[in-house]
CSV table of N, CA, C and O in Angstrom, one decimal:
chain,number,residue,atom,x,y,z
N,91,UNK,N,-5.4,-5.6,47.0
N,91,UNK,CA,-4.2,-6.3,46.7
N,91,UNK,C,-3.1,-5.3,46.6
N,91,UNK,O,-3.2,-4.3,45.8
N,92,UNK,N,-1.8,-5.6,47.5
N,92,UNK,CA,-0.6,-5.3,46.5
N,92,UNK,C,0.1,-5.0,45.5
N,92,UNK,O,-0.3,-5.6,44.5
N,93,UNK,N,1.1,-4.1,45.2
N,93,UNK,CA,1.5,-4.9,44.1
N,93,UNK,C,3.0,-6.2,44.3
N,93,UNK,O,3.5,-6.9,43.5
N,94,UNK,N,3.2,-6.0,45.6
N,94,UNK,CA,4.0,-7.6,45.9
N,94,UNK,C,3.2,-9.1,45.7
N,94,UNK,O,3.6,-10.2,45.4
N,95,UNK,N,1.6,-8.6,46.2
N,95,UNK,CA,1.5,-10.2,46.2
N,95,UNK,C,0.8,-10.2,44.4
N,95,UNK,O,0.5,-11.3,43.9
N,96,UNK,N,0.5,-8.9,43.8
N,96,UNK,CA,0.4,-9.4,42.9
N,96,UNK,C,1.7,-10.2,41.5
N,96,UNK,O,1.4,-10.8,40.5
N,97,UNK,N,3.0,-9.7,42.0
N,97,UNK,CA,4.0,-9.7,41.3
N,97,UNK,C,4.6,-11.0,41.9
N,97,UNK,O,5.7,-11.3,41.6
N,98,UNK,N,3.8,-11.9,43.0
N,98,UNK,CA,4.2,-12.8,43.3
N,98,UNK,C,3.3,-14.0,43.3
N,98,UNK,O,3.2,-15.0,44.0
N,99,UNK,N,2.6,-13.6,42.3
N,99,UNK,CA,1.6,-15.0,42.3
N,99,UNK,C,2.0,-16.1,41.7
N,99,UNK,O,2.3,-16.1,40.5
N,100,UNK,N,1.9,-17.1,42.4
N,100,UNK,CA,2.6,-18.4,42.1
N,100,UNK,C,1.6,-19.1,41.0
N,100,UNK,O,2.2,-19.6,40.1
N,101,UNK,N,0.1,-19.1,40.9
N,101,UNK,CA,-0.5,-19.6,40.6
N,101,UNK,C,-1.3,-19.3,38.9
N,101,UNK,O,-2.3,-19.8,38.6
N,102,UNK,N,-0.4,-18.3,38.0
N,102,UNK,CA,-0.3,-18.3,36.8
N,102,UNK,C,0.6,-19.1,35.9
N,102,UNK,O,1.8,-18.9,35.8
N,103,UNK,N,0.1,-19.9,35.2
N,103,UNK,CA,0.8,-21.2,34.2
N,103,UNK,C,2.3,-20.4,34.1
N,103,UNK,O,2.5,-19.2,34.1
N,104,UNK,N,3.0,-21.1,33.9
N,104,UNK,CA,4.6,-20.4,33.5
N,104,UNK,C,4.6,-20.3,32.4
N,104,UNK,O,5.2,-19.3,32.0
N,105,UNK,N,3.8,-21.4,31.3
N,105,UNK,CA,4.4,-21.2,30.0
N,105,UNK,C,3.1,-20.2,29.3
N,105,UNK,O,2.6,-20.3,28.2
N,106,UNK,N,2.6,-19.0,30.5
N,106,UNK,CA,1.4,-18.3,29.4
N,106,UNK,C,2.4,-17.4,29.0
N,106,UNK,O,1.7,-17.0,28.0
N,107,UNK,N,3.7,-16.6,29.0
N,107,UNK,CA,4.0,-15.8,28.1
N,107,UNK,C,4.3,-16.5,26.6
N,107,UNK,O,4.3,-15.8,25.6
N,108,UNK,N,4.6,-18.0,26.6
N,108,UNK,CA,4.5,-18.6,25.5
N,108,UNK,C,3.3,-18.6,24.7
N,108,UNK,O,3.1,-18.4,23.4
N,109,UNK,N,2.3,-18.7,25.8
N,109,UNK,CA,0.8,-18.9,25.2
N,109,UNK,C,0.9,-17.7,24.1
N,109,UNK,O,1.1,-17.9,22.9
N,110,UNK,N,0.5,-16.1,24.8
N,110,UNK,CA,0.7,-14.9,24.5
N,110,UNK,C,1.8,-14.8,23.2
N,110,UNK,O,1.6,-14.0,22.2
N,111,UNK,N,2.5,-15.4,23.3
N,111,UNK,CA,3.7,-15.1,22.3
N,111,UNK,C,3.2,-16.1,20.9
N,111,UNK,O,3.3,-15.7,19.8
N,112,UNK,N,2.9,-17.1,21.2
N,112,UNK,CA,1.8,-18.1,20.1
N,112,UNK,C,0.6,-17.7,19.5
N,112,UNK,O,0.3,-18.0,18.3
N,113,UNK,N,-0.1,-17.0,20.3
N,113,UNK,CA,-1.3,-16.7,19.7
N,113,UNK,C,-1.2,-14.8,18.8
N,113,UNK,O,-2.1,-14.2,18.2
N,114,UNK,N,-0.1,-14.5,19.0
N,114,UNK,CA,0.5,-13.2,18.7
N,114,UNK,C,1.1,-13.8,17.2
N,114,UNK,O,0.4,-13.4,16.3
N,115,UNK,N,1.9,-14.5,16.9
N,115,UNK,CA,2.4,-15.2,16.0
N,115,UNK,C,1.3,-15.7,15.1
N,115,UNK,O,1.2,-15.5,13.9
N,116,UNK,N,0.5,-16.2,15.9
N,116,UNK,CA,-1.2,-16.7,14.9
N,116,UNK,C,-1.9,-15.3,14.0
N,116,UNK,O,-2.2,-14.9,12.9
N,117,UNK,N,-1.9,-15.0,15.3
N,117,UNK,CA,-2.8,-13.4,14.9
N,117,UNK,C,-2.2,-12.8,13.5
N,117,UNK,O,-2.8,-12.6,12.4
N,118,UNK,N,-0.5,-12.5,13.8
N,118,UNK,CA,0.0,-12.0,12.6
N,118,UNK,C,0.1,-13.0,11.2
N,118,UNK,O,0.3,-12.3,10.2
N,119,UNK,N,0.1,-14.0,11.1
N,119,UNK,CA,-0.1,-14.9,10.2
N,119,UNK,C,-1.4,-15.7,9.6
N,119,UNK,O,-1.5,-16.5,8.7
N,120,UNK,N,-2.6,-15.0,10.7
N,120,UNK,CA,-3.8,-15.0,10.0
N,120,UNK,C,-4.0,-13.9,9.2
N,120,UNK,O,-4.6,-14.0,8.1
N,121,UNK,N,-3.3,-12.6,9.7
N,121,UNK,CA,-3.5,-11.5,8.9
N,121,UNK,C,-3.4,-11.3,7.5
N,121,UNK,O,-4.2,-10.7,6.7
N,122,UNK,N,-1.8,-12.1,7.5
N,122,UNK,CA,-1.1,-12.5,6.3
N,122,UNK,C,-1.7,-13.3,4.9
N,122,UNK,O,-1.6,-13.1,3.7
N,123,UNK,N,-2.5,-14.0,5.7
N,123,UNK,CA,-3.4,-14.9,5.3
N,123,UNK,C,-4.6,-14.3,4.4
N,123,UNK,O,-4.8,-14.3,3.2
N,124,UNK,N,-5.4,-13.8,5.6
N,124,UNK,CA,-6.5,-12.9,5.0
N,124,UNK,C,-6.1,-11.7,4.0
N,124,UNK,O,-6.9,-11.1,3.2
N,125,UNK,N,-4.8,-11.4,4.1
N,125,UNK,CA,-4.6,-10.4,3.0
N,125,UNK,C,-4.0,-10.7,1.7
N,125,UNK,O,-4.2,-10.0,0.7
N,126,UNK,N,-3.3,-11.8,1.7
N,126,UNK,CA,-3.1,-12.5,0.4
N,126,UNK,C,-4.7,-13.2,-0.1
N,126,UNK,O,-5.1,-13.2,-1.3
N,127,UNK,N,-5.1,-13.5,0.8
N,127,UNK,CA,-6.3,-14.6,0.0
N,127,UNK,C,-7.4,-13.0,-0.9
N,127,UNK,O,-8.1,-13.3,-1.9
N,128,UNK,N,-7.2,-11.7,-0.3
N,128,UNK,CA,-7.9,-10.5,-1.1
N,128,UNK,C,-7.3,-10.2,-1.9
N,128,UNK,O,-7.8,-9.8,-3.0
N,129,UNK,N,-5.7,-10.3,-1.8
N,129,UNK,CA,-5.4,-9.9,-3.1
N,129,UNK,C,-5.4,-10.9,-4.4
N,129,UNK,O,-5.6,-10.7,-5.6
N,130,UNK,N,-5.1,-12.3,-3.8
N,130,UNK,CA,-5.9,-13.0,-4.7
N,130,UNK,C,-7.2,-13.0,-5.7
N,130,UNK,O,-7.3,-13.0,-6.9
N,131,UNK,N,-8.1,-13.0,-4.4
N,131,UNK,CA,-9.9,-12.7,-5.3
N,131,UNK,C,-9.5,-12.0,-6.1
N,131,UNK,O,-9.7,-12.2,-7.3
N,132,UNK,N,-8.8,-11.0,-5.7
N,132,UNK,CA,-8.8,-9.5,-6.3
N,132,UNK,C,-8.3,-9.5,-8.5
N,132,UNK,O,-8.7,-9.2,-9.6
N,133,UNK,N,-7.4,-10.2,-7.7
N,133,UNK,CA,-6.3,-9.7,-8.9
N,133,UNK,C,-6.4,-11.2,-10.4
N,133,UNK,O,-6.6,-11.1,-11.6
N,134,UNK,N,-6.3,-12.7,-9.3
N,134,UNK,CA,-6.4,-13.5,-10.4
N,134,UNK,C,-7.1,-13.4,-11.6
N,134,UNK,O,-6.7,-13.3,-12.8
N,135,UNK,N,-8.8,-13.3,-10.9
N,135,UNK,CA,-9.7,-13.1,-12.0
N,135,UNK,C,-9.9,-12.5,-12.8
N,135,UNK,O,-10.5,-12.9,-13.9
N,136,UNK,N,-9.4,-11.3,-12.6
N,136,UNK,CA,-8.8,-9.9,-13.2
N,136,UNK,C,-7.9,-10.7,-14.5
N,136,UNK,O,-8.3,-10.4,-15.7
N,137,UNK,N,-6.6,-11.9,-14.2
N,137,UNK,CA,-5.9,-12.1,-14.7
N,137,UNK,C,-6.1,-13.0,-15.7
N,137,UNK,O,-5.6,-12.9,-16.8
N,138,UNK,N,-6.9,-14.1,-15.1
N,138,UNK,CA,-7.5,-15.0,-16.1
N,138,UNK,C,-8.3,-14.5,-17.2
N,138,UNK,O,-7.8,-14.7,-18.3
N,139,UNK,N,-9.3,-14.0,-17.2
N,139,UNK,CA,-10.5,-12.9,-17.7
N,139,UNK,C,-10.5,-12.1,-18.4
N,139,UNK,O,-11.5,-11.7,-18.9
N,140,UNK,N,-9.0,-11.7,-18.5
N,140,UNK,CA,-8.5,-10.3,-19.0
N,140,UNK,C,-9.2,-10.2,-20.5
N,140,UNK,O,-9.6,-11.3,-20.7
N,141,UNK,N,-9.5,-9.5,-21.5
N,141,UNK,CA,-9.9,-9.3,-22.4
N,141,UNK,C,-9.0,-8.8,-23.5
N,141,UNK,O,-8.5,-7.7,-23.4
N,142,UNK,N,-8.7,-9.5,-24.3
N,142,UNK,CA,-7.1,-9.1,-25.2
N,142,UNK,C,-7.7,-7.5,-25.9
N,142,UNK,O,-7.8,-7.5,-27.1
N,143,UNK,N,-7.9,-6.6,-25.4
N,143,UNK,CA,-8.1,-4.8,-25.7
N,143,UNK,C,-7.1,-4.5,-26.3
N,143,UNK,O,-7.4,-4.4,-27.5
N,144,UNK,N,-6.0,-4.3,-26.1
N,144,UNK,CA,-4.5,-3.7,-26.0
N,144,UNK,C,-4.6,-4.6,-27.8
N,144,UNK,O,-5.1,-5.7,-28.2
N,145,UNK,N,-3.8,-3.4,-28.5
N,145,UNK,CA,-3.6,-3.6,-30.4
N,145,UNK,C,-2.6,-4.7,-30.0
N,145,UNK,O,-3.0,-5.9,-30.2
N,146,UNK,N,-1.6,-4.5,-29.5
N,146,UNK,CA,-0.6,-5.4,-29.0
N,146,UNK,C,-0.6,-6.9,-28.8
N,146,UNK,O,0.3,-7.7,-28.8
N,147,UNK,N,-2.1,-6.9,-28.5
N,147,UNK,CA,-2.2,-8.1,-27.7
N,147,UNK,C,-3.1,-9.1,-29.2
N,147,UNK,O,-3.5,-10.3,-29.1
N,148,UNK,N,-3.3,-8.4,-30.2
N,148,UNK,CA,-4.1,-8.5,-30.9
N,148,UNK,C,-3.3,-9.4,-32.4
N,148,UNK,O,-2.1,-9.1,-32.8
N,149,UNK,N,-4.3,-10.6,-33.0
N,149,UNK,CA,-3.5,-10.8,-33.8
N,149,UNK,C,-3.8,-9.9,-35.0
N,149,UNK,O,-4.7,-9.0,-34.9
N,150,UNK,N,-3.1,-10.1,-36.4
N,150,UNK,CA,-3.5,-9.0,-37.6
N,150,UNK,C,-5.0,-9.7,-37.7
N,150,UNK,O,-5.9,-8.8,-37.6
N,151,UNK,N,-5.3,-10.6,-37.9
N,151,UNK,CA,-6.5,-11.4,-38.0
N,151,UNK,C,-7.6,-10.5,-37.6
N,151,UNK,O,-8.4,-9.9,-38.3
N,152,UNK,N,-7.5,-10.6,-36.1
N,152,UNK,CA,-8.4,-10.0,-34.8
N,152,UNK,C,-8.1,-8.5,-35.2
N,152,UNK,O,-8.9,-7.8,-34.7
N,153,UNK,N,-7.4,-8.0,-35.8
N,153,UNK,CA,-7.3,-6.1,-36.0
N,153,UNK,C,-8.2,-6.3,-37.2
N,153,UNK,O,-9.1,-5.5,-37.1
N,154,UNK,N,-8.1,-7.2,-38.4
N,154,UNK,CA,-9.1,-6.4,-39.3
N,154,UNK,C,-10.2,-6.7,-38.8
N,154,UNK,O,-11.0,-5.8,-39.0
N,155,UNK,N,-10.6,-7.9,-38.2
N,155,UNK,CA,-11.8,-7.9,-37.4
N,155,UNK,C,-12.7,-6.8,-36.9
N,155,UNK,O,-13.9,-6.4,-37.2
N,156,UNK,N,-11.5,-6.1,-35.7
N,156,UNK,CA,-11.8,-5.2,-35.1
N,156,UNK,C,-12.1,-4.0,-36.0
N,156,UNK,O,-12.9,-3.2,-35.6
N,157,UNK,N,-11.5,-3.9,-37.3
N,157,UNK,CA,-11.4,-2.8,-38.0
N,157,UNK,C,-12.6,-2.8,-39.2
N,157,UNK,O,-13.0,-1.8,-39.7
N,158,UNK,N,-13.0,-4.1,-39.4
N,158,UNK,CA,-14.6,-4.3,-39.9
N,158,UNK,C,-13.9,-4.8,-41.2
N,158,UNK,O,-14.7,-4.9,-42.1
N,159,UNK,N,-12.3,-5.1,-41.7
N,159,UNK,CA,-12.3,-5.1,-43.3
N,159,UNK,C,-12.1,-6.6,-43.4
N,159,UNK,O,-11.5,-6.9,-44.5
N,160,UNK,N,-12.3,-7.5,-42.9
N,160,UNK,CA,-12.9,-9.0,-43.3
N,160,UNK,C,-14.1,-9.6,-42.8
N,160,UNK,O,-14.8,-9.1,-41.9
N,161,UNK,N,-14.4,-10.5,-43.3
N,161,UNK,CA,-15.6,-11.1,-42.8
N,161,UNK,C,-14.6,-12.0,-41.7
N,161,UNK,O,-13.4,-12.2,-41.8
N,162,UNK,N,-15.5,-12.6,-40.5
N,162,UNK,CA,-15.8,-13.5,-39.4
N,162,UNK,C,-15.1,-14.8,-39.9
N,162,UNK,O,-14.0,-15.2,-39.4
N,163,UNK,N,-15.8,-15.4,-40.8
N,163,UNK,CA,-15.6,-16.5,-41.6
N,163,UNK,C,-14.4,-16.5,-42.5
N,163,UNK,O,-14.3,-15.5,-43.2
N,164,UNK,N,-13.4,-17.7,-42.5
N,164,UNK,CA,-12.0,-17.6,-43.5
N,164,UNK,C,-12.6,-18.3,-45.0
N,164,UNK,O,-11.9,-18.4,-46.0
């Protein structure tokens, strides 16, 4: 083959650079997808779950707790 009769083939759909340009658009918006949904797993559970550690986060209650100078029970 050519490259005239290949640059002249009538017989490729007209709207495949649409196709190409659609499924290019998909691709990068699946990506999008797949990478939010990891940072999701990632991070929510993390968020929900978290463990009040930080003194800050602690009431005075939960500090003497932690500090052993009350009992459990009020």
């Amino acid at each position: 083959m050519t490259f005239a009769s290949i640059s002249s083939n009538v017989n490729q759909p007209v709207d495949s650079a649409l196709t190409a340009l659609a499924s290019i658009k998909l691709s990068k918006i699946s990506i999008a997808a797949l990478l939010l949904t990891i940072l999701g797993l990632t991070t929510i559970p993390n968020l929900i779950w978290m463990d009040a550690s930080h003194p800050a986060e602690l009431t005075a209650h939960q500090k003497q707790l932690a500090a052993g100078k009350c009992s459990a029970t009020k």
